[in-house]
Amino acid sequence: DDSLADVTFVVGPERKIVKGLRIVMAARNKFLRKMLYDSKTEDGGLKNTFELPQTHGVSFDLMVKFIHSGGLTWEPHQTVQLLEVSIDFEVSELMKKCMELVAESM
């Protein structure tokens, strides 16, 4: 339910909108904590919208869902891009799950 979201990401060249809960994302990921709490607006408030034009939109959305829920299922063809995003944003649990799936498929 996006009605509770307090942070928005505009992701990839397709400008996919991904919403999240700042406190949940920050509590579960140090990289995002720094990004979400160190980025300020001109008036000193917390930034609420983040542009990530180089990030794969669907994979970022899946990663955010993983961070919020602690679990996730995805299509096998999404694994490599999801792994890349989890590496970029230092989501170690998701990285591990992706690498296990890649190893199983070899």
Backbone as a chain_set.jsonl record, in Angstrom:
{"seq": "DDSLADVTFVVGPERKIVKGLRIVMAARNKFLRKMLYDSKTEDGGLKNTFELPQTHGVSFDLMVKFIHSGGLTWEPHQTVQLLEVSIDFEVSELMKKCMELVAESM", "coords": {"N": [[0.843, -1.18, 0.0], [0.865, 1.98, -1.088], [0.095, 4.295, 0.199], [1.195, 4.798, 2.679], [3.816, 5.309, 2.218], [6.843, 7.19, 2.433], [8.962, 7.953, 0.979], [10.187, 8.334, -2.306], [11.358, 6.83, -5.256], [12.661, 7.485, -8.417], [13.231, 5.588, -11.016], [15.639, 4.339, -13.287], [15.908, 4.564, -16.946], [13.334, 4.397, -17.826], [11.961, 5.646, -15.874], [10.619, 4.525, -13.633], [8.397, 4.516, -10.943], [9.036, 3.961, -7.611], [8.063, 3.299, -4.394], [8.623, 3.686, -0.86], [9.17, 2.951, 2.663], [10.905, 5.027, 4.625], [12.053, 4.608, 7.232], [11.989, 1.808, 7.545], [13.561, 0.927, 5.398], [15.974, 2.173, 6.023], [16.56, 1.002, 8.474], [17.141, -1.584, 7.752], [19.207, -1.52, 5.925], [22.391, -0.306, 5.549], [23.592, 1.227, 3.486], [21.387, 2.423, 2.184], [20.368, 3.774, 4.395], [22.258, 5.789, 4.83], [21.984, 7.179, 2.401], [19.247, 7.95, 2.52], [19.036, 9.481, 4.843], [21.119, 11.303, 4.869], [20.834, 12.935, 2.705], [19.732, 16.065, 1.965], [17.212, 18.642, 1.589], [17.076, 21.954, 0.125], [16.16, 23.58, 2.176], [16.988, 22.243, 4.394], [15.538, 20.04, 5.222], [14.661, 16.508, 5.11], [15.328, 14.822, 2.118], [12.859, 13.664, -0.125], [12.44, 12.5, -2.582], [14.195, 10.573, -4.891], [16.343, 10.338, -7.622], [17.295, 7.793, -9.726], [18.712, 7.185, -12.322], [20.398, 5.358, -13.62], [19.834, 2.858, -12.714], [18.285, -0.352, -12.837], [14.872, -0.469, -13.192], [12.744, -2.428, -12.59], [14.17, -4.358, -11.174], [15.132, -2.836, -9.036], [12.724, -2.215, -7.793], [11.921, -4.798, -6.993], [14.011, -5.293, -5.181], [13.485, -3.351, -3.216], [11.043, -4.295, -2.276], [11.947, -6.7, -1.191], [13.589, -5.72, 0.88], [11.666, -4.492, 2.502], [10.055, -6.684, 3.223], [11.656, -8.876, 3.852], [11.765, -11.171, 2.426], [11.264, -12.761, -0.782], [10.035, -13.671, -3.985], [11.006, -14.291, -7.334], [11.195, -14.171, -10.918], [13.271, -16.498, -12.639], [14.75, -15.378, -14.8], [15.193, -12.805, -13.968], [17.211, -12.759, -12.178], [20.01, -12.073, -12.567], [20.036, -9.27, -13.06], [18.822, -8.457, -10.701], [20.703, -9.312, -8.871], [22.812, -7.579, -9.591], [21.717, -5.078, -8.818], [21.387, -5.533, -6.086], [24.039, -5.745, -5.326], [24.979, -3.173, -5.991], [23.553, -1.624, -4.112], [24.268, -2.751, -1.781], [22.883, -4.909, -0.486], [23.137, -7.428, 1.284], [21.873, -9.884, 2.066], [20.065, -10.366, -0.02], [21.846, -10.449, -2.153], [23.192, -12.823, -1.518], [21.09, -14.72, -1.781], [20.543, -14.478, -4.524], [23.011, -15.261, -5.631], [23.104, -17.9, -4.759], [20.989, -18.98, -6.235], [21.963, -18.63, -8.831], [24.215, -20.324, -8.701], [22.943, -22.795, -8.325], [21.758, -23.1, -10.797], [23.785, -23.726, -12.496]], "CA": [[0.0, 0.0, 0.0], [1.725, 3.161, -1.23], [-0.401, 5.453, 0.939], [2.042, 5.023, 3.845], [5.193, 5.575, 1.773], [7.34, 8.543, 2.686], [10.098, 8.189, 0.098], [9.91, 7.926, -3.685], [12.507, 6.693, -6.148], [12.357, 7.526, -9.844], [14.303, 4.643, -11.325], [15.949, 3.899, -14.633], [15.538, 5.436, -18.058], [11.879, 4.347, -17.959], [11.472, 6.481, -14.778], [9.689, 3.734, -12.829], [8.183, 5.049, -9.602], [9.108, 2.956, -6.55], [7.85, 3.98, -3.113], [9.047, 2.907, 0.293], [9.139, 3.521, 4.007], [12.271, 5.442, 4.961], [12.544, 4.004, 8.474], [12.2, 0.373, 7.32], [14.709, 0.771, 4.504], [17.177, 2.596, 6.751], [16.841, 0.033, 9.532], [17.586, -2.857, 7.19], [20.294, -1.392, 4.966], [23.263, 0.828, 5.87], [23.787, 2.053, 2.3], [20.18, 3.242, 2.017], [20.26, 4.661, 5.552], [23.075, 6.971, 4.552], [21.356, 7.905, 1.295], [17.948, 8.497, 2.904], [19.117, 10.435, 5.949], [22.154, 12.312, 4.647], [20.437, 13.804, 1.582], [18.852, 17.125, 2.48], [16.677, 19.631, 0.664], [17.697, 23.272, 0.307], [15.764, 24.154, 3.467], [17.533, 21.423, 5.462], [14.705, 18.874, 5.504], [15.054, 15.272, 4.436], [14.912, 14.676, 0.728], [11.833, 12.624, -0.225], [12.447, 11.91, -3.919], [15.546, 10.259, -5.346], [16.446, 9.946, -9.023], [18.295, 6.744, -9.944], [18.55, 6.945, -13.759], [21.242, 4.269, -14.118], [19.442, 1.623, -12.038], [17.206, -1.103, -13.496], [13.656, -0.174, -12.442], [12.048, -3.604, -12.067], [15.039, -4.978, -10.175], [15.137, -1.979, -7.847], [11.423, -2.424, -7.162], [12.003, -6.094, -6.313], [14.91, -5.147, -4.043], [12.772, -2.595, -2.181], [10.074, -5.235, -1.694], [12.732, -7.613, -0.359], [14.008, -4.989, 2.08], [10.491, -4.29, 3.345], [9.415, -7.922, 3.684], [12.63, -9.871, 4.276], [11.691, -12.318, 1.528], [10.814, -12.387, -2.118], [10.197, -14.613, -5.09], [11.132, -13.596, -8.611], [11.38, -15.031, -12.079], [14.697, -16.805, -12.814], [15.426, -14.476, -15.752], [15.444, -11.525, -13.31], [18.223, -12.954, -11.139], [21.272, -11.36, -12.799], [19.834, -7.833, -12.822], [18.548, -8.297, -9.275], [22.014, -9.431, -8.231], [23.544, -6.325, -9.83], [21.142, -4.022, -7.98], [21.688, -5.843, -4.68], [25.454, -5.395, -5.131], [25.074, -1.707, -6.021], [22.97, -1.044, -2.905], [24.844, -3.488, -0.657], [21.852, -5.69, 0.2], [23.88, -8.69, 1.335], [20.991, -11.054, 2.105], [19.546, -10.569, -1.368], [22.999, -10.893, -2.949], [23.416, -14.227, -1.202], [20.017, -15.505, -2.392], [20.744, -14.452, -5.97], [24.175, -16.073, -5.955], [22.71, -19.307, -4.566], [20.171, -19.367, -7.38], [22.868, -18.735, -9.987], [25.025, -21.531, -8.504], [22.067, -23.951, -8.549], [21.416, -23.238, -12.215], [24.985, -24.119, -13.278]], "C": [[0.889, 1.244, 0.0], [1.279, 4.353, -0.39], [0.453, 5.767, 2.174], [3.472, 5.401, 3.482], [5.583, 7.021, 2.055], [8.602, 8.857, 1.886], [9.761, 7.612, -1.274], [11.208, 7.882, -4.467], [11.989, 6.732, -7.574], [13.52, 6.787, -10.501], [14.391, 4.311, -12.81], [15.524, 4.878, -15.707], [14.023, 5.456, -18.275], [11.173, 5.149, -16.853], [10.369, 5.781, -13.98], [9.601, 4.335, -11.429], [8.154, 3.888, -8.609], [9.002, 3.714, -5.227], [8.255, 3.074, -1.964], [8.871, 3.657, 1.594], [10.581, 3.782, 4.453], [12.818, 4.682, 6.172], [12.832, 2.516, 8.3], [13.449, 0.161, 6.47], [16.006, 1.118, 5.226], [17.556, 1.592, 7.831], [17.455, -1.253, 8.982], [18.779, -2.754, 6.249], [21.104, -0.128, 5.242], [23.451, 1.776, 4.692], [22.585, 2.992, 2.116], [19.979, 4.185, 3.195], [21.032, 5.943, 5.304], [22.426, 7.833, 3.472], [20.088, 8.636, 1.762], [18.012, 9.553, 3.997], [20.193, 11.495, 5.784], [21.813, 13.274, 3.518], [19.391, 14.801, 2.072], [18.347, 18.015, 1.345], [17.361, 20.964, 0.944], [17.353, 23.893, 1.657], [16.197, 23.296, 4.652], [16.7, 20.213, 5.843], [15.225, 17.646, 4.77], [14.493, 15.238, 3.023], [13.931, 13.506, 0.645], [11.8, 11.925, -1.576], [13.886, 11.769, -4.388], [15.504, 9.773, -6.78], [17.595, 8.946, -9.158], [18.248, 6.332, -11.421], [19.348, 5.764, -14.308], [20.859, 2.9, -13.556], [18.28, 0.971, -12.77], [15.948, -1.013, -12.63], [12.973, -1.378, -11.813], [12.875, -4.263, -10.968], [15.094, -4.148, -8.895], [13.831, -2.148, -7.076], [11.405, -3.744, -6.393], [12.887, -6.003, -5.069], [14.219, -4.409, -2.894], [11.728, -3.491, -1.502], [10.775, -6.234, -0.78], [13.12, -6.94, 0.96], [12.824, -4.821, 3.035], [9.975, -5.586, 3.966], [10.387, -8.961, 4.236], [12.614, -11.129, 3.425], [11.109, -11.898, 0.198], [10.935, -13.576, -3.049], [10.257, -13.797, -6.369], [11.333, -14.623, -9.701], [12.88, -15.278, -12.276], [15.422, -15.847, -13.758], [15.737, -13.103, -15.144], [16.649, -11.58, -12.365], [19.479, -12.118, -11.356], [21.112, -9.866, -12.543], [19.536, -7.555, -11.353], [19.84, -8.412, -8.468], [22.81, -8.143, -8.392], [23.035, -5.202, -8.926], [21.462, -4.275, -6.507], [23.154, -5.565, -4.358], [25.604, -3.883, -5.055], [24.608, -1.07, -4.715], [23.333, -1.819, -1.635], [23.791, -4.207, 0.193], [22.357, -7.129, 0.254], [22.987, -9.926, 1.361], [20.438, -11.379, 0.715], [20.658, -11.018, -2.311], [23.209, -12.389, -2.768], [22.365, -15.109, -1.867], [20.169, -15.58, -3.912], [21.914, -15.35, -6.374], [23.897, -17.567, -5.768], [21.901, -19.807, -5.751], [21.007, -19.529, -8.637], [23.685, -20.02, -9.879], [24.191, -22.791, -8.761], [21.788, -24.175, -10.027], [22.606, -23.653, -13.078], [25.158, -25.607, -13.304]], "O": [[1.581, 1.519, 0.98], [2.019, 5.33, -0.278], [0.429, 6.897, 2.661], [4.255, 5.774, 4.356], [4.775, 7.941, 1.936], [9.234, 9.894, 2.088], [9.14, 6.555, -1.39], [12.048, 8.775, -4.359], [10.992, 6.086, -7.898], [14.645, 7.286, -10.541], [13.394, 4.046, -13.483], [14.87, 5.884, -15.431], [13.486, 6.411, -18.837], [9.954, 5.315, -16.879], [9.326, 6.368, -13.69], [10.623, 4.627, -10.808], [7.36, 2.957, -8.743], [9.757, 4.652, -4.975], [8.233, 1.849, -2.083], [8.48, 4.824, 1.625], [11.365, 2.85, 4.63], [13.937, 4.17, 6.126], [13.813, 2.01, 8.845], [14.29, -0.682, 6.785], [17.017, 0.437, 5.06], [18.739, 1.356, 8.075], [18.209, -1.929, 9.682], [19.314, -3.774, 5.817], [20.577, 0.983, 5.178], [23.469, 2.994, 4.872], [22.748, 4.196, 1.918], [19.468, 5.29, 3.014], [20.529, 7.043, 5.535], [22.329, 9.053, 3.606], [19.886, 9.805, 1.433], [17.145, 10.424, 4.073], [20.176, 12.497, 6.498], [22.443, 14.324, 3.391], [18.313, 14.423, 2.531], [18.971, 18.123, 0.289], [18.135, 21.083, 1.893], [18.151, 24.641, 2.222], [15.822, 23.58, 5.789], [17.109, 19.433, 6.702], [16.113, 17.737, 3.922], [13.336, 15.582, 2.781], [14.148, 12.471, 1.274], [11.192, 10.862, -1.703], [14.685, 12.701, -4.299], [14.715, 8.89, -7.116], [18.724, 9.224, -8.754], [17.787, 5.234, -11.733], [19.002, 5.226, -15.36], [21.489, 1.896, -13.885], [17.391, 1.661, -13.269], [15.956, -1.431, -11.472], [12.655, -1.355, -10.624], [12.331, -4.678, -9.944], [15.102, -4.699, -7.795], [13.835, -2.217, -5.847], [10.923, -3.796, -5.261], [12.556, -6.566, -4.025], [14.354, -4.799, -1.734], [11.561, -3.438, -0.284], [10.258, -6.575, 0.283], [12.989, -7.536, 2.028], [12.973, -4.992, 4.245], [9.511, -5.587, 5.106], [9.986, -9.833, 5.006], [13.379, -12.058, 3.683], [10.533, -10.818, 0.067], [11.845, -14.393, -2.908], [9.634, -12.741, -6.474], [11.605, -15.793, -9.436], [13.68, -14.359, -12.098], [16.592, -15.536, -13.536], [16.471, -12.319, -15.746], [17.055, -10.555, -11.817], [19.969, -11.505, -10.408], [21.954, -9.257, -11.884], [19.954, -6.528, -10.819], [20.036, -7.685, -7.494], [23.417, -7.665, -7.434], [23.826, -4.463, -8.34], [21.773, -3.342, -5.767], [23.477, -5.187, -3.232], [26.277, -3.367, -4.162], [25.195, -0.09, -4.257], [22.782, -1.576, -0.562], [23.803, -4.127, 1.421], [22.047, -7.942, -0.617], [23.32, -10.928, 0.728], [20.358, -12.546, 0.332], [20.437, -11.871, -3.171], [23.381, -13.126, -3.739], [22.704, -16.136, -2.454], [19.947, -16.632, -4.511], [21.82, -16.107, -7.34], [24.395, -18.396, -6.529], [22.103, -20.928, -6.218], [20.789, -20.453, -9.42], [23.834, -20.735, -10.87], [24.687, -23.749, -9.354], [21.604, -25.312, -10.461], [22.442, -23.905, -14.272], [26.105, -26.108, -13.91]]}, "num_chains": 1, "name": "protein.A"}
